[in-house]
Coordinates of N, CA, C and O in Angstrom, one line a residue:
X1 N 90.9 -8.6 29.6 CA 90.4 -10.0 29.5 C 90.8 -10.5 28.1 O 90.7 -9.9 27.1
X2 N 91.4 -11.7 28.2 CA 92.0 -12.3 26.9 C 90.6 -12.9 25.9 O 89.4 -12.7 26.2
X3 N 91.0 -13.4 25.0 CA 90.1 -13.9 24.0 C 90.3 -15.3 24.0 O 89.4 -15.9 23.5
X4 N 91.2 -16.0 24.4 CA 91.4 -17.6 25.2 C 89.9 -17.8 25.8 O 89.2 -16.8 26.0
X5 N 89.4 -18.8 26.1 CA 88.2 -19.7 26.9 C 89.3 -19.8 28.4 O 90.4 -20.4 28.3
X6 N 89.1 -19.5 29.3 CA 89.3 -19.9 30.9 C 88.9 -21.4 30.7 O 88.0 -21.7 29.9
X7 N 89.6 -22.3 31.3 CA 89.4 -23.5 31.5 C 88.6 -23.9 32.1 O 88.5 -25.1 32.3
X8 N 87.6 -23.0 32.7 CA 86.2 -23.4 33.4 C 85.2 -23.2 32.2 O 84.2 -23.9 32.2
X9 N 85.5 -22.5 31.2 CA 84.7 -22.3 30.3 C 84.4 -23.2 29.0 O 83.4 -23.1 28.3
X10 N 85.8 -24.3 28.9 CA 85.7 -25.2 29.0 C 85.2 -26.7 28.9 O 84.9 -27.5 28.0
X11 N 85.2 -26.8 30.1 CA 84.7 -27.7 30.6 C 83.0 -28.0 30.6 O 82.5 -27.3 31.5
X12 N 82.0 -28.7 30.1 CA 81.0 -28.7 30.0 C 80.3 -29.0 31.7 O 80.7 -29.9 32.4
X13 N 79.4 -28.2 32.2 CA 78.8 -29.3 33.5 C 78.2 -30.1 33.4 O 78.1 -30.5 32.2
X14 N 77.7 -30.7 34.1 CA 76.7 -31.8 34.3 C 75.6 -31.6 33.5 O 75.1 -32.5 32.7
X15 N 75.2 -30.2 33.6 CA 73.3 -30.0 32.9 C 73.7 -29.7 31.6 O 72.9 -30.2 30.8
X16 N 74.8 -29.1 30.9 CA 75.4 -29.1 29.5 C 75.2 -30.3 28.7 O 74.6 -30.4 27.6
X17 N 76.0 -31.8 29.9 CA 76.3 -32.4 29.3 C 75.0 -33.5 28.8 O 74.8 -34.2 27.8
X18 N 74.1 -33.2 30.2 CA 72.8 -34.1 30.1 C 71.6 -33.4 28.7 O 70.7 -34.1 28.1
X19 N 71.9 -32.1 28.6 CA 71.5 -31.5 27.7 C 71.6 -32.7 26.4 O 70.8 -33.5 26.0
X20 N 73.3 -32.3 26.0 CA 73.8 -33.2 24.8 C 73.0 -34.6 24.7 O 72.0 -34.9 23.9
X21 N 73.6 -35.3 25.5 CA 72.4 -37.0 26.1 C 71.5 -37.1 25.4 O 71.4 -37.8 24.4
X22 N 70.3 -35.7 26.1 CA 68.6 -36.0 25.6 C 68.5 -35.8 24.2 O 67.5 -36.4 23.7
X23 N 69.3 -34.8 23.4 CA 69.4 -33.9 22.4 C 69.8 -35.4 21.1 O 69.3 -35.6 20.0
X24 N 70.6 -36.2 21.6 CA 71.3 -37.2 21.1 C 70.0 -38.1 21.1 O 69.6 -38.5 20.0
X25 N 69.5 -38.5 22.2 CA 68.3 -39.7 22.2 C 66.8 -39.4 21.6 O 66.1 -40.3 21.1
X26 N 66.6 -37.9 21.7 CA 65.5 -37.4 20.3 C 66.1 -37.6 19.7 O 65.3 -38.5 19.3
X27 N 67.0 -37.7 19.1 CA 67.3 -37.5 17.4 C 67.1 -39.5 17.4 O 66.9 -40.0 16.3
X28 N 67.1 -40.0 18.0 CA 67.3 -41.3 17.7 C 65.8 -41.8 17.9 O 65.5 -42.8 17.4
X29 N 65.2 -41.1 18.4 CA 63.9 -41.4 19.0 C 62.4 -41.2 17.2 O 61.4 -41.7 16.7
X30 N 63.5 -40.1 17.3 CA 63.0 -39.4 15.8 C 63.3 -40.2 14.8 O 62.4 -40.5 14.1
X31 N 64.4 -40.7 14.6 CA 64.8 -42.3 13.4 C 63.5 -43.1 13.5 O 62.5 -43.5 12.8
X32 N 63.9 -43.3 14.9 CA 62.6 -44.7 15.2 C 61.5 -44.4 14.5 O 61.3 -45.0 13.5
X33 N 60.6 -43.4 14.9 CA 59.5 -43.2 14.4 C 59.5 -42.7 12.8 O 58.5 -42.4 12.2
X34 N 60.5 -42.8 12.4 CA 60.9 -42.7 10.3 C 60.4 -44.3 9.7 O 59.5 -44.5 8.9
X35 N 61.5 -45.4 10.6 CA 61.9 -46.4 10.6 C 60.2 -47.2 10.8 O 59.8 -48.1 10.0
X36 N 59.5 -46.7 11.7 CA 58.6 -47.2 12.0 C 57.5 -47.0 10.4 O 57.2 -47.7 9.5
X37 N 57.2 -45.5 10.7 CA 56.3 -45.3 9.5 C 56.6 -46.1 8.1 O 55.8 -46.6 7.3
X38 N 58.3 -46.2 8.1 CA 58.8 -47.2 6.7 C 57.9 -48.5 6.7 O 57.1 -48.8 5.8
X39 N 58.3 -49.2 7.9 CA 57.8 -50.4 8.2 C 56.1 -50.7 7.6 O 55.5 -51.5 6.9
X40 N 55.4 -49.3 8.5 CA 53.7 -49.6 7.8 C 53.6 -49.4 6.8 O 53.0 -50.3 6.3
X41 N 53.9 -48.7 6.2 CA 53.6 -48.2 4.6 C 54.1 -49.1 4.0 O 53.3 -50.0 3.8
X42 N 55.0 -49.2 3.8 CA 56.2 -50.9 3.3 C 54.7 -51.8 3.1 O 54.0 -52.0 2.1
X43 N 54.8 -52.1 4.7 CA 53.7 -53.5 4.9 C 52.4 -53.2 4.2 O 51.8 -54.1 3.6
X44 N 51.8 -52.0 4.3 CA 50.7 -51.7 3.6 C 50.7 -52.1 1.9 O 49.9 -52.9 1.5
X45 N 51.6 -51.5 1.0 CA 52.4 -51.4 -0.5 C 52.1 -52.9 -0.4 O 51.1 -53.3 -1.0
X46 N 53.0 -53.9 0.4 CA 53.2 -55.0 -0.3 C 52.1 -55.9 0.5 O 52.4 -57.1 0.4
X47 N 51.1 -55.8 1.0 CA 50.0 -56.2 1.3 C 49.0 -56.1 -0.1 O 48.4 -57.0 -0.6
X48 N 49.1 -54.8 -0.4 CA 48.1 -54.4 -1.4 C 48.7 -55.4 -3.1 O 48.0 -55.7 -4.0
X49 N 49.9 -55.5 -3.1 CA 50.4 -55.9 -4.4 C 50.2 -57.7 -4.1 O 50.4 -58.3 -5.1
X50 N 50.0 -58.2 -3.4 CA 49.8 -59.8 -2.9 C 48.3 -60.0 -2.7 O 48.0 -61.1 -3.1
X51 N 47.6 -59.5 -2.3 CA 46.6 -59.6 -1.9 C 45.5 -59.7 -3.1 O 45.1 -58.6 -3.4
X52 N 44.9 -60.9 -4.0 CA 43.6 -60.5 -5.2 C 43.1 -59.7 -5.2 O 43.2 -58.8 -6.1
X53 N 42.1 -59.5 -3.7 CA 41.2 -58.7 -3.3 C 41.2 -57.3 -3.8 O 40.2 -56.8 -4.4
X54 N 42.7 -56.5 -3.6 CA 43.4 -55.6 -3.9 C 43.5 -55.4 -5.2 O 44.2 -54.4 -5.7
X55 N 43.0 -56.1 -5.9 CA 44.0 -56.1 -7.7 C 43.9 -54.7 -8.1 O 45.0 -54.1 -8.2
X56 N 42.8 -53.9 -8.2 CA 42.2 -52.9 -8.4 C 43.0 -51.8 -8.5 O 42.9 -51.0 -9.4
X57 N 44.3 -52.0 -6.9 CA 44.6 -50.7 -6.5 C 46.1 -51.3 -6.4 O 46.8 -51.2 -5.4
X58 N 46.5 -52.0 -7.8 CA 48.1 -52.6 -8.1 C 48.7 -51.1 -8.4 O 49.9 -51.3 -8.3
X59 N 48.6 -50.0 -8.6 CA 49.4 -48.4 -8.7 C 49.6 -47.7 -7.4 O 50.5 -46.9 -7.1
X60 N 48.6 -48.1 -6.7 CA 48.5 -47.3 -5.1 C 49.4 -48.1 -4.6 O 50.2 -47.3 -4.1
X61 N 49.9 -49.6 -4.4 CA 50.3 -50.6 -3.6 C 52.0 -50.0 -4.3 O 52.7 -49.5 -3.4
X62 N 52.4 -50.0 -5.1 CA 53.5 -49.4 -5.7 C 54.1 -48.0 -5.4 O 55.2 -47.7 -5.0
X63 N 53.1 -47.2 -5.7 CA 53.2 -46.2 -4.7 C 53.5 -45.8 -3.5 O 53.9 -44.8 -3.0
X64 N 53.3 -46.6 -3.3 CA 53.2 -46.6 -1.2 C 54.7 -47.8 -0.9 O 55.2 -48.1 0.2
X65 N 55.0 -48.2 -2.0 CA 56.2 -49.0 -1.5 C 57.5 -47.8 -1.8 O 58.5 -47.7 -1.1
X66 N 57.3 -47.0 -2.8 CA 58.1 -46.2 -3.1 C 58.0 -45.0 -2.1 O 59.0 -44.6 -1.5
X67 N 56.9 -44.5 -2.1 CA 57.1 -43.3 -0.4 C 57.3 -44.0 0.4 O 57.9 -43.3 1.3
X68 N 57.1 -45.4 1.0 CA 58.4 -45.7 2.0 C 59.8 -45.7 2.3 O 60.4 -45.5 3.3
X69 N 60.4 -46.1 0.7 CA 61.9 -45.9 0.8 C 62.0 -44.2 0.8 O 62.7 -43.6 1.5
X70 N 61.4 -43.9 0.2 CA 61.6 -42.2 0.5 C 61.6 -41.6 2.1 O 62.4 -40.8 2.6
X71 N 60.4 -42.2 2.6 CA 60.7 -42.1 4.0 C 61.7 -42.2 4.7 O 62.4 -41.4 5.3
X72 N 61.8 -43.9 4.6 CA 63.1 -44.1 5.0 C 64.3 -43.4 4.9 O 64.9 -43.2 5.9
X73 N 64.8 -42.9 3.4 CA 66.3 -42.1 3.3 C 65.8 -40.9 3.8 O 66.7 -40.2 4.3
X74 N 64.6 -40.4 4.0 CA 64.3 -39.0 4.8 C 65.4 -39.2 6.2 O 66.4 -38.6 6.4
X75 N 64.8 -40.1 6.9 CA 65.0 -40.3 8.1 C 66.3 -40.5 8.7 O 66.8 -40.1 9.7
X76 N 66.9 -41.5 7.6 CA 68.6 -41.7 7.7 C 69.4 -40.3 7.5 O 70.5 -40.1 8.1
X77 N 68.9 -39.6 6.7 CA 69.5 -38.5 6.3 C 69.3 -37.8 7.3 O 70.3 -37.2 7.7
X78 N 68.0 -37.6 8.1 CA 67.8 -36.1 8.9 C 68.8 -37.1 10.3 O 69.9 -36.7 10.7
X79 N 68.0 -38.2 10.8 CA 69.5 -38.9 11.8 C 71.1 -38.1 11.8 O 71.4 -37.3 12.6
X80 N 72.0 -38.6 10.4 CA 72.6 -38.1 10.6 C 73.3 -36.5 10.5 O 74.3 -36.0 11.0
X81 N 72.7 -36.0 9.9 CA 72.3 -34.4 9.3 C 72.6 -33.8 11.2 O 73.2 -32.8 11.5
X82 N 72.0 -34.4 11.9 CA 71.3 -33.9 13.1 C 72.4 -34.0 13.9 O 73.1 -33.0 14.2
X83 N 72.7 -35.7 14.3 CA 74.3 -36.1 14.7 C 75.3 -35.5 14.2 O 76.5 -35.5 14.7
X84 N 75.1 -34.9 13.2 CA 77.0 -34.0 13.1 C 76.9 -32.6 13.7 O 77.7 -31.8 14.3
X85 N 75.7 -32.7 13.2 CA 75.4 -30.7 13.5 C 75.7 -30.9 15.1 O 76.2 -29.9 15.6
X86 N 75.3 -32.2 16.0 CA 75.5 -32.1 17.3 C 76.6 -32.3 18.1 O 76.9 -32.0 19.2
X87 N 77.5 -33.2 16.9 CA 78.9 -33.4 17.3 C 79.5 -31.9 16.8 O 79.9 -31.1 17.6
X88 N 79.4 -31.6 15.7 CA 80.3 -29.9 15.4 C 80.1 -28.7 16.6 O 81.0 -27.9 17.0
X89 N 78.4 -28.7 17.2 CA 78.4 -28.1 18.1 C 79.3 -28.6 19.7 O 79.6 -27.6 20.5
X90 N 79.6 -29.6 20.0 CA 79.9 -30.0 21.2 C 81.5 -30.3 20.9 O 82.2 -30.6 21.8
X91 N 82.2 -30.2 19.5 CA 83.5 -29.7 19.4 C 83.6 -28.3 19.8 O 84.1 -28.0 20.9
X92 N 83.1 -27.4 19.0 CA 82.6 -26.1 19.4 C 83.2 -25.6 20.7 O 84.3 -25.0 20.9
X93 N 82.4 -26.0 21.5 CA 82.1 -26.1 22.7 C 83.6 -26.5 23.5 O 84.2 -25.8 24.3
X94 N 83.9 -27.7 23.1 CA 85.0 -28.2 23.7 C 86.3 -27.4 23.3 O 87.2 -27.2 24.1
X95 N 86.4 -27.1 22.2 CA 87.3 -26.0 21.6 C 87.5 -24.9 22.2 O 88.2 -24.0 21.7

């Protein structure tokens, strides 16, 4: 038996490829909900820093604007972190 891949081995099937798909649409599914939590915290932060009512808690409203962008680069980062590791695997593969 050679150390070459057989050209059936190759070739990904159908359930491989649908694999990749779903594997691809969590990871995007997973942004969203980064993207999302950015959005409330964000809106929370700058609710709190506009708002009189609020004056009190002008350190917390600041706070929460800053662990949103942190969220956010969380999220962009794990997105792509995730997509390469998924394209390197499915070269892999295709190799």
């Amino acid at each position: 038996m050679s150390n070459d891949k057989t050209e059936k081995e190759k070739v990904l099937i159908t359930r491989d490829w649908l694999a990749i798909e779903r594997t691809k649409l969590a990871n995007e599914r997973t942004f969203l909900a980064y993207f999302r939590t950015f959005l409330v915290i964000l809106g929370t932060g700058v609710t709190i820093l506009k708002l009189e009512f609020f004056s009190d808690l002008k350190s917390y409203g600041i706070i929460l604007i800053v662990a949103s962008v942190i969220i956010l680069l969380v999220g962009v980062f794990r997105l792509f972190r995730v997509k390469n590791s998924i394209r390197r695997h499915y070269n892999y593969i295709k190799n």
